[in-house]
XYZ file of N, CA and C in Angstrom:
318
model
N 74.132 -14.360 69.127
C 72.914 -15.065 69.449
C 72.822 -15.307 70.952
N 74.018 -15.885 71.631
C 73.888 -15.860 73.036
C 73.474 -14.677 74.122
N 74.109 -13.133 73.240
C 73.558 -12.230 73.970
C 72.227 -12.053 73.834
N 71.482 -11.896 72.969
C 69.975 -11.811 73.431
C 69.386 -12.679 74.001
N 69.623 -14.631 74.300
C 69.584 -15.339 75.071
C 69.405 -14.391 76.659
N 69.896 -14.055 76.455
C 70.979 -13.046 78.262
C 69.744 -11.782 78.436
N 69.176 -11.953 77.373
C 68.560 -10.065 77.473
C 67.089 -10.690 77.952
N 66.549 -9.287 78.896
C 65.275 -9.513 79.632
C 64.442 -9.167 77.894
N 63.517 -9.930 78.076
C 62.284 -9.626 76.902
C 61.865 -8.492 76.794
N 61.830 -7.283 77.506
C 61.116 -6.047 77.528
C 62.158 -5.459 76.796
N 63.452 -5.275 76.657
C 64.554 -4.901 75.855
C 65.103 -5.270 74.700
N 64.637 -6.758 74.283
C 64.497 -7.360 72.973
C 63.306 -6.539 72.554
N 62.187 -6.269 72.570
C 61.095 -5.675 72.619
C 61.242 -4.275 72.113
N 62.044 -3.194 73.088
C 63.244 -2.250 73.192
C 63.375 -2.017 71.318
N 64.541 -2.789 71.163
C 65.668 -2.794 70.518
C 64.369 -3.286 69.372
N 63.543 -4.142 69.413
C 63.242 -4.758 68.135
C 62.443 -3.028 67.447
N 61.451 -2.651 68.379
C 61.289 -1.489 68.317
C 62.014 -0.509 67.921
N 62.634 -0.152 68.190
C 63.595 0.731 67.484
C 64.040 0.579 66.344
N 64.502 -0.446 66.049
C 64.781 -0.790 64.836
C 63.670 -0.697 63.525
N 62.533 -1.084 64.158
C 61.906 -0.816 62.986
C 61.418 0.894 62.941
N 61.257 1.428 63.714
C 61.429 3.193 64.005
C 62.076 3.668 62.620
N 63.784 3.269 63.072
C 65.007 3.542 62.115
C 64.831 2.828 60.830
N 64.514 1.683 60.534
C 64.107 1.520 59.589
C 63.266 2.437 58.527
N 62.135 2.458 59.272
C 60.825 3.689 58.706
C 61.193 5.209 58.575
N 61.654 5.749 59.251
C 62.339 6.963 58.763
C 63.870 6.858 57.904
N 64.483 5.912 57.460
C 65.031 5.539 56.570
C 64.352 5.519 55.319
N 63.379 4.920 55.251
C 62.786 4.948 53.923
C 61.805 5.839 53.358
N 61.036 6.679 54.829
C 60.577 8.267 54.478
C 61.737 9.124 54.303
N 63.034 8.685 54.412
C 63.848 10.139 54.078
C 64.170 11.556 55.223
N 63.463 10.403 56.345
C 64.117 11.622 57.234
C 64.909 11.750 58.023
N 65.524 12.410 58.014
C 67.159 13.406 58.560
C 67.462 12.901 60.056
N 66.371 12.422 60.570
C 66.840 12.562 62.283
C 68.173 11.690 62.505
N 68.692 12.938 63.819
C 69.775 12.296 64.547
C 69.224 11.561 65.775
N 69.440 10.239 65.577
C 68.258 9.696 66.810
C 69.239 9.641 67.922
N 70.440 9.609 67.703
C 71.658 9.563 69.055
C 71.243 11.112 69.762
N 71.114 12.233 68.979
C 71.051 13.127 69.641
C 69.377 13.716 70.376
N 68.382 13.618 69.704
C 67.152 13.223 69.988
C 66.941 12.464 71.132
N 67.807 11.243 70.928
C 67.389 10.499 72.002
C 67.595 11.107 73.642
N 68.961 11.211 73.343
C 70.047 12.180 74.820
C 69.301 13.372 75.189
N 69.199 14.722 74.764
C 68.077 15.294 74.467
C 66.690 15.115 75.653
N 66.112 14.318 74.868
C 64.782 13.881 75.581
C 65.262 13.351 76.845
N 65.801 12.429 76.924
C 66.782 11.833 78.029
C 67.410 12.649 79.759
N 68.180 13.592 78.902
C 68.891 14.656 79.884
C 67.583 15.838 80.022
N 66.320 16.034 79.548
C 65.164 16.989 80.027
C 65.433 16.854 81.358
N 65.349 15.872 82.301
C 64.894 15.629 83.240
C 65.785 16.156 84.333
N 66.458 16.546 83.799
C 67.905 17.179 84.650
C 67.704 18.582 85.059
N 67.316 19.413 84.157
C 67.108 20.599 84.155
C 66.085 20.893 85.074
N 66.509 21.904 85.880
C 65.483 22.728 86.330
C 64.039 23.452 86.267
N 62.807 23.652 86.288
C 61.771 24.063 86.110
C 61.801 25.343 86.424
N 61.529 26.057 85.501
C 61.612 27.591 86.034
C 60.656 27.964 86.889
N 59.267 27.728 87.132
C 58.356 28.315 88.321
C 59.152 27.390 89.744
N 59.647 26.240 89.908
C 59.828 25.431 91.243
C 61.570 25.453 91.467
N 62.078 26.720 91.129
C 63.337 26.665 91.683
C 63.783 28.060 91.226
N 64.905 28.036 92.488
C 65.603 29.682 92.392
C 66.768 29.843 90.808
N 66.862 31.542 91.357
C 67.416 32.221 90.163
C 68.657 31.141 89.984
N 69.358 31.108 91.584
C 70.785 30.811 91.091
C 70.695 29.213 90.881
N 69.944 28.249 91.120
C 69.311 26.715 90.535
C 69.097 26.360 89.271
N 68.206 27.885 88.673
C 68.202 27.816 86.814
C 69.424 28.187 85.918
N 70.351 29.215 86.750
C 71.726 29.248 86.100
C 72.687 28.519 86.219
N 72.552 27.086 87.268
C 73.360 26.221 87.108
C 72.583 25.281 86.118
N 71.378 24.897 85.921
C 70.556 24.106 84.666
C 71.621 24.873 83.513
N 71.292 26.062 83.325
C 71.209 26.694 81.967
C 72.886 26.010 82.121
N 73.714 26.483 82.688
C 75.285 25.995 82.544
C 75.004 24.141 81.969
N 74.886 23.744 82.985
C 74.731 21.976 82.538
C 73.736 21.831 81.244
N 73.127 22.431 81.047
C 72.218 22.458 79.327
C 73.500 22.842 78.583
N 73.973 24.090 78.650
C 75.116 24.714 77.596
C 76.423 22.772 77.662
N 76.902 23.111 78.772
C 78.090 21.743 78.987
C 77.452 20.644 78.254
N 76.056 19.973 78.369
C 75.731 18.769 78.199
C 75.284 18.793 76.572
N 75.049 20.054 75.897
C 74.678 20.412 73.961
C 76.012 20.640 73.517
N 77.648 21.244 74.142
C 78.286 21.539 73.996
C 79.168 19.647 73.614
N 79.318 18.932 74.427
C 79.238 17.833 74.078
C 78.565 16.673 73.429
N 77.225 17.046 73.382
C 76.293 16.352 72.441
C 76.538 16.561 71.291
N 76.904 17.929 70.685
C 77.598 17.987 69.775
C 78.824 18.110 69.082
N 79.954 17.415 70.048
C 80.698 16.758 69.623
C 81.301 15.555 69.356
N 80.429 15.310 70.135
C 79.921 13.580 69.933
C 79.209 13.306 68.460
N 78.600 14.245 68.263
C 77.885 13.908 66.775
C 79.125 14.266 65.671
N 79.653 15.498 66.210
C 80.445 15.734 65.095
C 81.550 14.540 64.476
N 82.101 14.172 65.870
C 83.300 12.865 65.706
C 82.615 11.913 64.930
N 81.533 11.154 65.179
C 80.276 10.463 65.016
C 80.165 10.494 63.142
N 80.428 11.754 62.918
C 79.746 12.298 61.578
C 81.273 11.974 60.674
N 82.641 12.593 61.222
C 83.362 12.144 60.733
C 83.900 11.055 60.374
N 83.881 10.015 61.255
C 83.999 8.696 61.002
C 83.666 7.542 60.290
N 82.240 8.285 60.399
C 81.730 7.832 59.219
C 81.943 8.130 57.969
N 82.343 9.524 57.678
C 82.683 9.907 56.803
C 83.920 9.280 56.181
N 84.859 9.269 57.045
C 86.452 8.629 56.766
C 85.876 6.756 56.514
N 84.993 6.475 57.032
C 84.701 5.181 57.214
C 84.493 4.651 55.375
N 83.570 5.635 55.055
C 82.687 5.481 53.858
C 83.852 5.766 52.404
N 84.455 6.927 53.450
C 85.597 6.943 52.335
C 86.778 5.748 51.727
N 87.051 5.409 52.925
C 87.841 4.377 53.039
C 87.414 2.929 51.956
N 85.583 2.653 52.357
C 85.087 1.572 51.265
C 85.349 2.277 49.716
N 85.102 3.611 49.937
C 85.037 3.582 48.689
C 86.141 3.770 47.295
N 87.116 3.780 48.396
C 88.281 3.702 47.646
C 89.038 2.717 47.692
N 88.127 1.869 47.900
C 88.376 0.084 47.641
C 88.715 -0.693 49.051
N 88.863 -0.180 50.115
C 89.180 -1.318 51.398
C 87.611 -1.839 51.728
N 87.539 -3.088 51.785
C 86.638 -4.025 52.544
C 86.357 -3.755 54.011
N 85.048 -3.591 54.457
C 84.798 -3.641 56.066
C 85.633 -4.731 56.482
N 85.627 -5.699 56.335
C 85.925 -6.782 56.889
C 87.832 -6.718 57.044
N 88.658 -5.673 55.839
C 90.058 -5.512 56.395
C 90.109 -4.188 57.188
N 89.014 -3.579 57.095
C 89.327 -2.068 58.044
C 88.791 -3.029 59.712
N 87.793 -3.729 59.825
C 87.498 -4.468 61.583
C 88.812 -5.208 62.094
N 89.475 -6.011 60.652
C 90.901 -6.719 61.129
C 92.096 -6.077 61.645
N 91.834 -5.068 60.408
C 93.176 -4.147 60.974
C 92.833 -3.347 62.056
N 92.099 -3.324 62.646
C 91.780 -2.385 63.802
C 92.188 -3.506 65.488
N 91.352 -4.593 65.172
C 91.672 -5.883 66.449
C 92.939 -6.549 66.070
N 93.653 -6.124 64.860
C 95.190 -6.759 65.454
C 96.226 -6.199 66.090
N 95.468 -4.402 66.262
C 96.633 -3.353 66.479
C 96.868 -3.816 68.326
């Protein structure tokens, strides 16, 4: 509660937004990866324009596009597993609440 105390209003705003986003495509059923979507849209701005820059300017873009999807998706992948191991873990009987303990007493 104290941290949003702390947060400028345009970012409560932010966040409240979003949430209901994720919410709504939760309950239409759709698939999006919004971590990766988001980054994505995000890192456009990095890349080069092909009419306003040279040959060898777009083959360092195209490199930093390949490096920056090459890690975007392994970030999802880890992302994907964890959850996976996460979900597994409830469901073969451990409580969130002893998998958060046992993690902050290590």
């Amino acid at each position: 509660k104290s941290l949003s105390l702390n947060m400028p209003d345009e970012l409560i705003f932010i966040m409240r937004t979003y949430f209901l986003l994720r919410s709504v495509n939760r309950q239409l059923g759709c698939p999006l990866n919004r971590f990766v979507l988001m980054a994505r849209v995000a890192a456009k701005g990095i890349v080069a324009k092909p009419d306003d820059s040279t040959f060898w300017s777009q083959c360092k873009s195209l490199n930093e596009v390949i490096k920056f999807e090459t890690r975007l998706q392994w970030k999802a992948f880890v992302s994907f597993v964890i959850t996976k191991v996460y979900n597994l873990l409830v469901y073969i009987g451990y409580k969130p609440e002893e998998l958060m303990k046992s993690s902050v007493d290590r």
